[in-house]
Short mmCIF file of C-alpha atoms and ligand atoms in Angstrom, two decimals:
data_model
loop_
_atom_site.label_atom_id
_atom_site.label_comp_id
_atom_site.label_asym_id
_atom_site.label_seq_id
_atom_site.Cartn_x
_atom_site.Cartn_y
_atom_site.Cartn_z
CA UNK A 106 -25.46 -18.03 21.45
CA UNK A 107 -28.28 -19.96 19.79
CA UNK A 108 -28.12 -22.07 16.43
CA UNK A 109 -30.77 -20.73 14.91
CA UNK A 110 -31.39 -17.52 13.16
CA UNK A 111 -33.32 -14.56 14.69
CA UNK A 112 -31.78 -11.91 13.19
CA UNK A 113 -35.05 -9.70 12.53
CA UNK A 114 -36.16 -9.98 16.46
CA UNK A 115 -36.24 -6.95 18.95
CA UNK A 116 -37.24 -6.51 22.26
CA UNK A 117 -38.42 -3.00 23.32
CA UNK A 118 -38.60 -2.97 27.38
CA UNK A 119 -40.26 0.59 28.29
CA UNK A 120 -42.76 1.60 31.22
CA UNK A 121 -44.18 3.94 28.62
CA UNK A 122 -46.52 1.86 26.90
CA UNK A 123 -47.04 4.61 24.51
CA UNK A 124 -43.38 4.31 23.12
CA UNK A 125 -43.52 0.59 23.03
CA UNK A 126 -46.35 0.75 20.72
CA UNK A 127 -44.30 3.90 18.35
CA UNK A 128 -41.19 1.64 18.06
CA UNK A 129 -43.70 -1.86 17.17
CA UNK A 130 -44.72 0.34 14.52
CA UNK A 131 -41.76 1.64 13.48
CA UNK A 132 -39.69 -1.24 13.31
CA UNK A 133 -42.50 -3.43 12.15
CA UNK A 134 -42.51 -1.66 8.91
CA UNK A 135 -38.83 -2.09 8.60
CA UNK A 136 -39.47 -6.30 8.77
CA UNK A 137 -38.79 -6.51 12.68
CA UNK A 138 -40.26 -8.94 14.67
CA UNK A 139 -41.32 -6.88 17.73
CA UNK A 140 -42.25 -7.56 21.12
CA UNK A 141 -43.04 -5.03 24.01
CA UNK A 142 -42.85 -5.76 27.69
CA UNK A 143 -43.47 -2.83 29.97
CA UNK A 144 -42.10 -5.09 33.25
CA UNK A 145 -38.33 -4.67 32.72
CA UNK A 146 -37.97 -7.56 35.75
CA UNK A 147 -38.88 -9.70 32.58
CA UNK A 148 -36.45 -8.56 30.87
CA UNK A 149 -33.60 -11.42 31.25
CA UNK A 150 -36.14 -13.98 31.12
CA UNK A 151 -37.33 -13.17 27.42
CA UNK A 152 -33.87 -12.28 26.48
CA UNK A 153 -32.83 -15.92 27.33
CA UNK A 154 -36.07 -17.36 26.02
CA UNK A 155 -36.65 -15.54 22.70
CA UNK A 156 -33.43 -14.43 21.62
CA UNK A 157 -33.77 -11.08 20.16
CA UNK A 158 -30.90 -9.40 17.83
CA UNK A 159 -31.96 -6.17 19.08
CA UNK A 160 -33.16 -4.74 22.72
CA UNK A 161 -33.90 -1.33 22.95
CA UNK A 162 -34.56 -0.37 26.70
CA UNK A 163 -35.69 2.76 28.56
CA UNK A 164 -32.77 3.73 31.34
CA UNK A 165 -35.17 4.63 33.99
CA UNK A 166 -37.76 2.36 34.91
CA UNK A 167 -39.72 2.10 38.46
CA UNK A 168 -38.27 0.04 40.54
CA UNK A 169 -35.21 -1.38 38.42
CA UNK A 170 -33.06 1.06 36.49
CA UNK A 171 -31.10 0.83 33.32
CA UNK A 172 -27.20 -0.07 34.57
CA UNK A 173 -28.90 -2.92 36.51
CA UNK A 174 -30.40 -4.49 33.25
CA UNK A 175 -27.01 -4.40 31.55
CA UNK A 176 -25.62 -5.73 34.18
CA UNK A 177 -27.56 -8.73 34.10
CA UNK A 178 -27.40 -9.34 30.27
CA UNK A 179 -23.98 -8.54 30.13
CA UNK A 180 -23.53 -11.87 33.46
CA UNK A 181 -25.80 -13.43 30.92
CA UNK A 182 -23.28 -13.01 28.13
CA UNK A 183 -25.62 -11.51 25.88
CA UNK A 184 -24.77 -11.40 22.17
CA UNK A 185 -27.91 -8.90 21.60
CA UNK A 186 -27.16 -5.14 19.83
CA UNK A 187 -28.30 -3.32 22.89
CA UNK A 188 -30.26 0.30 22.12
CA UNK A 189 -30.48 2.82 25.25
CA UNK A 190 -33.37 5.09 25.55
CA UNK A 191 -33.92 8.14 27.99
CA UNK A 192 -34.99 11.44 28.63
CA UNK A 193 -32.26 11.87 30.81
CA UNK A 194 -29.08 14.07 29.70
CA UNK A 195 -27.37 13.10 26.96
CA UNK A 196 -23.95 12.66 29.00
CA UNK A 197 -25.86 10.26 31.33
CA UNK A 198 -26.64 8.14 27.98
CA UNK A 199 -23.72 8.38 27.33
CA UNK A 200 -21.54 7.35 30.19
CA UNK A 201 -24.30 4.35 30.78
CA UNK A 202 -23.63 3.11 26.41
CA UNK A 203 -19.69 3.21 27.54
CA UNK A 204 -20.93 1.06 30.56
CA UNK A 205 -22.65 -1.23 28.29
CA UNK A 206 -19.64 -1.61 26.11
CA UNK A 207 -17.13 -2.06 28.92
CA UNK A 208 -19.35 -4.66 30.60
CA UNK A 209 -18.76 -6.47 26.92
CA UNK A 210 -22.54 -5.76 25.16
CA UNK A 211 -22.40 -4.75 21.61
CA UNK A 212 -24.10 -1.31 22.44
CA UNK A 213 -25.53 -0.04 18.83
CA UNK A 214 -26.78 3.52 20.20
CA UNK A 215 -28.55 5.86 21.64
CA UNK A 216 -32.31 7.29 21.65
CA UNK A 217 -32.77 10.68 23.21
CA UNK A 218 -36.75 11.13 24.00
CA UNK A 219 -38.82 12.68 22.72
CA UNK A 220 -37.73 10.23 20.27
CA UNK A 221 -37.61 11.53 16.37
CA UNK A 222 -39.22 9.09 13.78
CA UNK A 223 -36.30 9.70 11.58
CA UNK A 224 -33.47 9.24 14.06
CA UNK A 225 -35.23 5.90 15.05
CA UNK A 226 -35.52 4.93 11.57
CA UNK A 227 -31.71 5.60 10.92
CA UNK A 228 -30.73 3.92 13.88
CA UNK A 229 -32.85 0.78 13.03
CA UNK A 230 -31.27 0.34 9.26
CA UNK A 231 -27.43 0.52 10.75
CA UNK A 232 -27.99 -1.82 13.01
CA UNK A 233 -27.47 -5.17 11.26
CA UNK A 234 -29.11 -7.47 13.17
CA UNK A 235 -26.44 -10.24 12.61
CA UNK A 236 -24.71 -10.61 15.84
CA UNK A 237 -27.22 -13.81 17.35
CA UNK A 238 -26.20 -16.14 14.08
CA UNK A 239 -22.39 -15.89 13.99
CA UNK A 240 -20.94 -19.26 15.24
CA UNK A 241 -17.46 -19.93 15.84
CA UNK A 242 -17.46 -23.18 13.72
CA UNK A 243 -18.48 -20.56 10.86
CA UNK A 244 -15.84 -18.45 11.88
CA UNK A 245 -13.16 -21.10 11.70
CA UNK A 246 -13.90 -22.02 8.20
CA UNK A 247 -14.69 -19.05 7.54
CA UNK A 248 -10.38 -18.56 8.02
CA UNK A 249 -9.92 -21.46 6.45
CA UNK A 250 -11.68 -20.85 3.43
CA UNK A 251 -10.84 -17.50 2.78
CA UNK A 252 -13.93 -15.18 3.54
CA UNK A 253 -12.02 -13.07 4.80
CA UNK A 254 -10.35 -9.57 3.03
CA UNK A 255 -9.02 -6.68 4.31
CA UNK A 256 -10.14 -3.41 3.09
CA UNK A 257 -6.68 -0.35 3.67
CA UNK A 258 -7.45 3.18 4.59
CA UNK A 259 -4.79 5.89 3.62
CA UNK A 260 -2.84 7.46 6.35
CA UNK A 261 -1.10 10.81 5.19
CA UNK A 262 2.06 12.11 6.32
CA UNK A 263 0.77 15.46 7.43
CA UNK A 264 4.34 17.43 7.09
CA UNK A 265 4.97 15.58 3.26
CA UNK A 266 1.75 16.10 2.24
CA UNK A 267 2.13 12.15 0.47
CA UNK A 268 0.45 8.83 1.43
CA UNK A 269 2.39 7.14 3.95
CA UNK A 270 1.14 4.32 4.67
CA UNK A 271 -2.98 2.65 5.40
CA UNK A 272 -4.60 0.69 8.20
CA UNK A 273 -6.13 -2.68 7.10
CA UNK A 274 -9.00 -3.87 8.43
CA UNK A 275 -10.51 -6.95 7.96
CA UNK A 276 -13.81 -8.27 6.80
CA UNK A 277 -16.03 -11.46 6.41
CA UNK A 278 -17.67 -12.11 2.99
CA UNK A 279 -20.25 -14.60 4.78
CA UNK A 280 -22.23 -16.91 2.19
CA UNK A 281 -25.29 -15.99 3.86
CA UNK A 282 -25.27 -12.39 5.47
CA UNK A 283 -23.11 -10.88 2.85
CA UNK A 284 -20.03 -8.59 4.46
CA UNK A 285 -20.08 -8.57 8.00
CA UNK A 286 -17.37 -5.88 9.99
CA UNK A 287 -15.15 -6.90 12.64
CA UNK A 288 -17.07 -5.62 15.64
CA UNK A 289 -19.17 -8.41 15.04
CA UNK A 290 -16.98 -11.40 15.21
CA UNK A 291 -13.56 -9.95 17.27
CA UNK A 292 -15.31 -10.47 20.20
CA UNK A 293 -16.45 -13.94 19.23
CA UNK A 294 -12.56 -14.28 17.96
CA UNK A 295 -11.69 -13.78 21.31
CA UNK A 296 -13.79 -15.75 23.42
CA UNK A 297 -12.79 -18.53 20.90
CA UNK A 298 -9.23 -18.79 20.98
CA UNK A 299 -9.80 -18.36 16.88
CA UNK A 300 -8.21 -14.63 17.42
CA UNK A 301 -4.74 -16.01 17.30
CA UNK A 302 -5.47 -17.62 13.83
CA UNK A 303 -7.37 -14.68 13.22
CA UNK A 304 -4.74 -12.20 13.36
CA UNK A 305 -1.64 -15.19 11.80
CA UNK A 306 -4.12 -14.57 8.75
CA UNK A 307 -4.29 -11.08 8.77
CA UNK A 308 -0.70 -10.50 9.40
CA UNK A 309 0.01 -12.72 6.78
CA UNK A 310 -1.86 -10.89 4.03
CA UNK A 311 -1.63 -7.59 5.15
CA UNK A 312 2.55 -8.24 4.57
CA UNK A 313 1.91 -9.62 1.32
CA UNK A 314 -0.20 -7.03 -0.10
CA UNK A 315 2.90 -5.05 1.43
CA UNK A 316 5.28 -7.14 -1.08
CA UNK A 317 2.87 -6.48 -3.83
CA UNK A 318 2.41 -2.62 -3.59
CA UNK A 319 6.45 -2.63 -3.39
CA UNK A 320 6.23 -4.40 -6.28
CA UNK A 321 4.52 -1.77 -7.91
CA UNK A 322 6.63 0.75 -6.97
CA UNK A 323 4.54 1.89 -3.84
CA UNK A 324 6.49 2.12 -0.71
CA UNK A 325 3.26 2.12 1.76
CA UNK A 326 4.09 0.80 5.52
CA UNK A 327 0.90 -1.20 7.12
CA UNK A 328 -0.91 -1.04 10.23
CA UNK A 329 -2.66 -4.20 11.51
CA UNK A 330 -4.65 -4.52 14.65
CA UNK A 331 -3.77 -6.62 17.00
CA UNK A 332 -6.16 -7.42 20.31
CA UNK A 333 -4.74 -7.89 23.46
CA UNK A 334 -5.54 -11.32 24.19
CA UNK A 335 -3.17 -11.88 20.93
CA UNK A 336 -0.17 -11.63 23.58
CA UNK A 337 -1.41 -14.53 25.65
CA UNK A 338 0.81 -16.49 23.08
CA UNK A 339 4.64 -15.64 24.12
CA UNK A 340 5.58 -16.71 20.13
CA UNK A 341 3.75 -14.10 18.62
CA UNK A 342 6.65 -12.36 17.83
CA UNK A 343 8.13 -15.23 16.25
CA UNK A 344 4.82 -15.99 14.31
CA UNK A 345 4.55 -12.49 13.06
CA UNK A 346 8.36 -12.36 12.21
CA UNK A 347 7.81 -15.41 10.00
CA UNK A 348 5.21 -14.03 8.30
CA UNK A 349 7.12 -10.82 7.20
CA UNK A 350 10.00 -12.74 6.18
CA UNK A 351 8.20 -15.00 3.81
CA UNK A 352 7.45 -12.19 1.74
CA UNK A 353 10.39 -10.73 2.31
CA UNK A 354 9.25 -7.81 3.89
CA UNK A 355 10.97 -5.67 6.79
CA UNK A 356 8.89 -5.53 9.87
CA UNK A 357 9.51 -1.94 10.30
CA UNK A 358 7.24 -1.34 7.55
CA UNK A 359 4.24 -2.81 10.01
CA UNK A 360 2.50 -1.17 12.86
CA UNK A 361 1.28 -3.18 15.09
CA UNK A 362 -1.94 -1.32 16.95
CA UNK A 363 -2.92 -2.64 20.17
CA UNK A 364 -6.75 -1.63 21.48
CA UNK A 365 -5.62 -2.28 25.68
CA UNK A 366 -8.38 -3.95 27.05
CA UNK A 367 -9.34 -5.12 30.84
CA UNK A 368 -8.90 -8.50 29.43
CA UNK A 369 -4.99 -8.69 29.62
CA UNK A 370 -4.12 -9.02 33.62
CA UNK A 371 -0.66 -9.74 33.20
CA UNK A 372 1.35 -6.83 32.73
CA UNK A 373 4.80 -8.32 33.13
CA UNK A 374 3.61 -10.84 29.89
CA UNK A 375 2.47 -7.99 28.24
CA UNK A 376 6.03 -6.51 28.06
CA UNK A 377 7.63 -9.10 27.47
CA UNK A 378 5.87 -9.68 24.15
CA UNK A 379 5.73 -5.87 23.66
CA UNK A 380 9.30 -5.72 23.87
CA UNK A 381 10.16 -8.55 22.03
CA UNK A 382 8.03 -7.71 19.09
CA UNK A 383 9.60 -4.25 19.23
CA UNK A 384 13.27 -6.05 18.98
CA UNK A 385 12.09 -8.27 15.76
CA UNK A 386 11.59 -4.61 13.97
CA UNK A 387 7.70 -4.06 14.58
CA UNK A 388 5.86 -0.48 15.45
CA UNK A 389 3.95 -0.69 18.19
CA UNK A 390 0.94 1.77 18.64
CA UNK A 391 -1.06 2.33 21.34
CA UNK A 392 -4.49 2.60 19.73
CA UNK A 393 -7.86 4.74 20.32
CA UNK A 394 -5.71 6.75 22.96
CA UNK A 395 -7.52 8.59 25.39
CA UNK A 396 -10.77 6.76 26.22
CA UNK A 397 -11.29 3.33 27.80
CA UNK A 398 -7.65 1.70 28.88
CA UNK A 399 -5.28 3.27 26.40
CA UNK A 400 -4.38 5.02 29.29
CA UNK A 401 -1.05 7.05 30.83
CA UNK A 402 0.13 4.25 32.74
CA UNK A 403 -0.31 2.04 29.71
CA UNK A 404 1.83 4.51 27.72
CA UNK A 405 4.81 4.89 30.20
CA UNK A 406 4.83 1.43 30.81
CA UNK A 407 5.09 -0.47 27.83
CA UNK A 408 7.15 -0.02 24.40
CA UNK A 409 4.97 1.53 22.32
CA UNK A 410 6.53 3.93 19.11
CA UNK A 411 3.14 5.41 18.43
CA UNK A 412 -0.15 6.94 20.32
CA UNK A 413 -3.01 6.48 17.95
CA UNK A 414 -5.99 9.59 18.56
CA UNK A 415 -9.22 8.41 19.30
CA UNK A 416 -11.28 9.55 16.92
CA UNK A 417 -14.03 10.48 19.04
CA UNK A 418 -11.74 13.47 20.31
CA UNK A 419 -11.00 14.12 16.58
CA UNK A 420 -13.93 13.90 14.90
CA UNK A 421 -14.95 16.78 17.23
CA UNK A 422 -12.46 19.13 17.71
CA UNK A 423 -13.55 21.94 15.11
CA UNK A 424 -17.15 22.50 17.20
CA UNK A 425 -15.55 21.26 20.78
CA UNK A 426 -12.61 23.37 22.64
CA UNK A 427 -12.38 20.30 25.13
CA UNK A 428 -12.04 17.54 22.56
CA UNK A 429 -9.60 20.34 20.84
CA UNK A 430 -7.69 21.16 23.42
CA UNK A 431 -7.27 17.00 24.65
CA UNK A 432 -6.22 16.87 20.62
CA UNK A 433 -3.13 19.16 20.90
CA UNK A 434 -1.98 17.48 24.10
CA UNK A 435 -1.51 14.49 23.07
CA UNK A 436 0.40 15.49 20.02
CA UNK A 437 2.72 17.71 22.52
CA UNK A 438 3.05 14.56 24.26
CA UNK A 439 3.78 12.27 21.94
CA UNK A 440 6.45 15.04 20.55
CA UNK A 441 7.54 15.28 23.93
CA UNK A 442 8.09 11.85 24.39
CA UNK A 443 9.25 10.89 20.64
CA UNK A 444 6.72 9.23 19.81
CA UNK A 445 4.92 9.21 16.22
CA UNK A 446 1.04 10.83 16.65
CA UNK A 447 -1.80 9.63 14.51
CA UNK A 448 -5.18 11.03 14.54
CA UNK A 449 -7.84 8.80 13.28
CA UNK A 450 -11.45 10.08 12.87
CA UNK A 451 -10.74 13.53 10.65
CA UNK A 452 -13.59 14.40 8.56
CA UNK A 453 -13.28 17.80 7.58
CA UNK A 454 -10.03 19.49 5.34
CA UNK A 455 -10.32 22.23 8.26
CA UNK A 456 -9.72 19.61 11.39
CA UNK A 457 -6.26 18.58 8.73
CA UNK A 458 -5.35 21.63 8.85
CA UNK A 459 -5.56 22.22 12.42
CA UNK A 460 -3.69 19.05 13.03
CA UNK A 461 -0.96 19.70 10.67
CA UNK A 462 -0.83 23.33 11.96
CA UNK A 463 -1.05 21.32 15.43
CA UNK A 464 2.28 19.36 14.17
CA UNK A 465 0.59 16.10 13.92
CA UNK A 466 2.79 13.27 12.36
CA UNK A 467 -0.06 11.50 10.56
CA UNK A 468 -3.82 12.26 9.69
CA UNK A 469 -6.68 9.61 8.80
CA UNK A 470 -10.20 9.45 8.15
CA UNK A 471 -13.20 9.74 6.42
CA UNK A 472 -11.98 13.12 4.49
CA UNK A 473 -8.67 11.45 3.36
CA UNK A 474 -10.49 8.52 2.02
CA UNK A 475 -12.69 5.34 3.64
CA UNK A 476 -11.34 1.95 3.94
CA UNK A 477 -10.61 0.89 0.31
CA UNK A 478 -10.03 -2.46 -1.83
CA UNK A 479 -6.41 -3.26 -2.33
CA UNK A 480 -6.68 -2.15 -6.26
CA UNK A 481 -8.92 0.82 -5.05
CA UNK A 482 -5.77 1.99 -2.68
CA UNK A 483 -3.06 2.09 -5.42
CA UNK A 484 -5.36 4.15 -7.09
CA UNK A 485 -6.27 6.12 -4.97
CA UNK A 486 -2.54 7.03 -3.66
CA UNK A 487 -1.13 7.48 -7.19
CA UNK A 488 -4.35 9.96 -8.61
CA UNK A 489 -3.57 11.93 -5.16
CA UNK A 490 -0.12 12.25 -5.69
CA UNK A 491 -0.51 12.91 -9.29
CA UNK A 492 -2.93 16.01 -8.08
CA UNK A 493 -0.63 17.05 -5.26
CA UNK A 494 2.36 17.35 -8.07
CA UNK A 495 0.32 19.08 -10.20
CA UNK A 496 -0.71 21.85 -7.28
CA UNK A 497 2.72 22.46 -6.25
CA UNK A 498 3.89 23.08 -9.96
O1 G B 537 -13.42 -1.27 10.05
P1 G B 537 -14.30 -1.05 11.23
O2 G B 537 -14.67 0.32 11.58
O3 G B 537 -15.55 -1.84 11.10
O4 G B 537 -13.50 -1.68 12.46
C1 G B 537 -14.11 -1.76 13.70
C2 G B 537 -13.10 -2.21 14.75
O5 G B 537 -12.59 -3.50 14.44
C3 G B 537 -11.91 -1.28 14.84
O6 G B 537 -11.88 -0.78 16.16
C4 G B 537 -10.72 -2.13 14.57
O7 G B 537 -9.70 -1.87 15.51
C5 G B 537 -11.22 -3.54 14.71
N1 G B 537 -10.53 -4.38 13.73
C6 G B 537 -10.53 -4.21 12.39
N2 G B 537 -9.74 -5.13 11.79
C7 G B 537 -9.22 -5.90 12.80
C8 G B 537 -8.31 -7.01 12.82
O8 G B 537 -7.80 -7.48 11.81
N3 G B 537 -8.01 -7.55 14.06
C9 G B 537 -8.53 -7.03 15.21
N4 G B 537 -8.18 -7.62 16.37
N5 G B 537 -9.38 -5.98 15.22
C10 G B 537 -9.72 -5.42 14.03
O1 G B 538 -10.50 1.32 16.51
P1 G B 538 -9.80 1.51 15.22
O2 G B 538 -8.87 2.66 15.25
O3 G B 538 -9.09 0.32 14.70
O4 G B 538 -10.95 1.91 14.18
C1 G B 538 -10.76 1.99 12.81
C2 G B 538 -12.11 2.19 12.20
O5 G B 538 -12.52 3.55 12.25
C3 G B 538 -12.11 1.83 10.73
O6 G B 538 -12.67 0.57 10.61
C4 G B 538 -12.99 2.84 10.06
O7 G B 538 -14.16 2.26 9.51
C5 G B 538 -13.35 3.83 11.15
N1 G B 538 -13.07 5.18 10.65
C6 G B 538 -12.02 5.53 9.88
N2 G B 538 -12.04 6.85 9.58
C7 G B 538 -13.14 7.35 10.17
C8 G B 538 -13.70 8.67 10.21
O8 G B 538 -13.19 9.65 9.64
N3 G B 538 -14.83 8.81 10.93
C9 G B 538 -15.41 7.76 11.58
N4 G B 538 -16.53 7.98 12.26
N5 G B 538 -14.91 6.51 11.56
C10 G B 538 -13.79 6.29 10.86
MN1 MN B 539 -6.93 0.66 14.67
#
């Protein structure tokens, strides 16, 4: 990761000199600094050279392919937002953007050809070509100093029909690139060793805010995320006891989720912090269930309380019978196996329904409400209970 600042560079790499020269105009327009190369064997070489925020790439090329390019910038450590392009099937895009991700690349998206103006458009205004300039000195004072907030997003007790509790998620108000979202500095948390302040600070708040809404009169339990390499430290339990009990606040009122990743190689560790943050009081929730390593074996091994939805199966279910169908197991299971179900992702009042009809503990998402301020939440929970009253009158 450089020093310097190239957050409007991007590298197209396509054999098609014809959509090299559509995506330099495109992007140049939107204040990108392009460059083409139709060689993708030069591909590594600029990458390391020039340091682009953005490479979009073609998957099939003569002579090297797509997997083989991530492959090197992901040995390379890459900190690029990485853009795949193909003609190919959409499931083979697909499978080769969850490559990218498990290999550790920030993979923004996806380009189907023939590529649509608009869709390339869209895609080039959501990414935010900030990735390159985030340094972990930043990042450190960045905890120190405050610049980070968490935003909460309502989770709703599907059978009660009341706000049960939110997910907070934290945020950096940077002085220079305004808010940044977690996907772009976790990673950087991680490979830092700043995750376990990280997540001290984020615990800490997130039970204060807890204090503060009981204060109010809101009784609202909290979900924090925690990232596996978090359990590298056997006192985390202790740490995140403390924190609680500062504010006087009972642990069981916090969820702890955990995203598995291939990054924690010590199961017997694992449960042994598992377990003992399960004996201070904490939830434990096994998070985005279903894809990546939130896996069975995960599950049946270690103490979690709750199995989390991915929201990818969720946000689908009403037009897919496969993501629908994967839905309703894993509610039966965690029935089955007493644990709480979330589903995270739901967008529509009909998926709600389905899941409450489906005898899901807890709903969340988009349709509920998006991640809110901490003054924005209170409001939000009392004006929907205030409606929900009024319904059932
Ligand atoms: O809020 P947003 O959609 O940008 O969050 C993106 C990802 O960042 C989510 O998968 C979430 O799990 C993760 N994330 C959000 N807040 C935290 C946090 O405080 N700690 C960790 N480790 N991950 C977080
Ligand atoms: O991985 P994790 O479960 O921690 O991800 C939480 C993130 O998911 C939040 O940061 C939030 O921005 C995002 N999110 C929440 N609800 C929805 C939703 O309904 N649809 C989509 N696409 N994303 C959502
Ligand atoms: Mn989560």
């Amino acid at each position: 990761m450089g020093d310097d600042i190239f957050s409007n560079r991007l590298l197209v790499v396509d054999d098609d000199p014809g959509i090299g020269r559509l995506i330099k105009r495109v992007a140049e327009g939107s204040g990108f600094d392009v460059v083409v190369r139709e060689d993708p064997r030069v591909l590594g070489k600029t990458a390391r050279s020039w340091h682009p925020a953005i490479i979009i790439m073609d998957l099939q090329m003569p002579g090297v392919d797509g997997i083989e390019l991530l492959r090197d910038l992901a040995a390379d450590r890459s900190s690029a937002q990485v853009i795949l392009t193909s003609g190919v099937d959409g499931k083979v895009l697909e499978s080769a953007l969850q490559l990218g991700r498990e290999r550790g690349l920030s993979m923004a998206g996806m380009l189907e050809k023939p590529i649509r103006l608009e869709t390339l458009r869209e895609l080039l205004g959501t990414v935010k070509p900030i990735a390159q300039s985030l340094l972990a000195t930043d990042l450190a004072e960045a905890i120190a100093a405050d610049q980070l907030f968490l935003e909460y997003q309502p989770k709703l007790d599907c059978r009660l029909g009341r706000i049960s509790g939110v997910e907070a998620l934290v945020r950096w108000r940077h002085p220079s690139l305004g808010i940044v979202r977690p996907d772009q500095f976790i990673a950087l948390a991680e490979e830092t060793d700043l995750i376990h302040r990280l997540t001290d600070w984020v615990v800490a708040s997130a039970a204060r805010q807890a204090a503060a809404w009981r204060h109010e009169n809101l009784a609202l339990g909290i979900a924090v995320n925690i990232s596996a390499k978090d359990l590298e430290n056997l006192d985390l339990p202790e740490r995140l006891h403390r924190h609680c009990e500062q504010v006087a606040v009972d642990p069981a009122l916090m969820t702890l989720e955990l995203t598995e990743s291939n990054a924690m190689r010590e199961p017997v560790q694992m449960r042994d912090v598992l377990t003992r943050l399960r004996l201070k009081g904490f939830e434990l929730s096994i998070d985005d269930f279903g894809t990546g390593y939130s896996s069975l074996v995960q599950l049946q091994r270690m103490p979690f309380s709750e199995i989390k939805i991915d929201r990818s199966f969720v946000a689908q279910m009403m037009d897919n019978t496969g993501c629908r169908v994967i839905v309703e197991i894993i509610i039966d299971l965690a029935r089955k196996l007493g644990l709480t179900s979330v589903a995270e992702g739901v967008e529509g009042e009909a998926a709600l329904e389905s899941l409450t009809a489906m005898g899901c503990d807890i709903a969340q998402g988009y349709y509920l409400s998006r991640p809110l301020a901490a003054d924005g939440l209170s409001e939000f929970v009392r004006k929907y209970h205030r409606i929900r009253a009024k319904s059932a009158a």
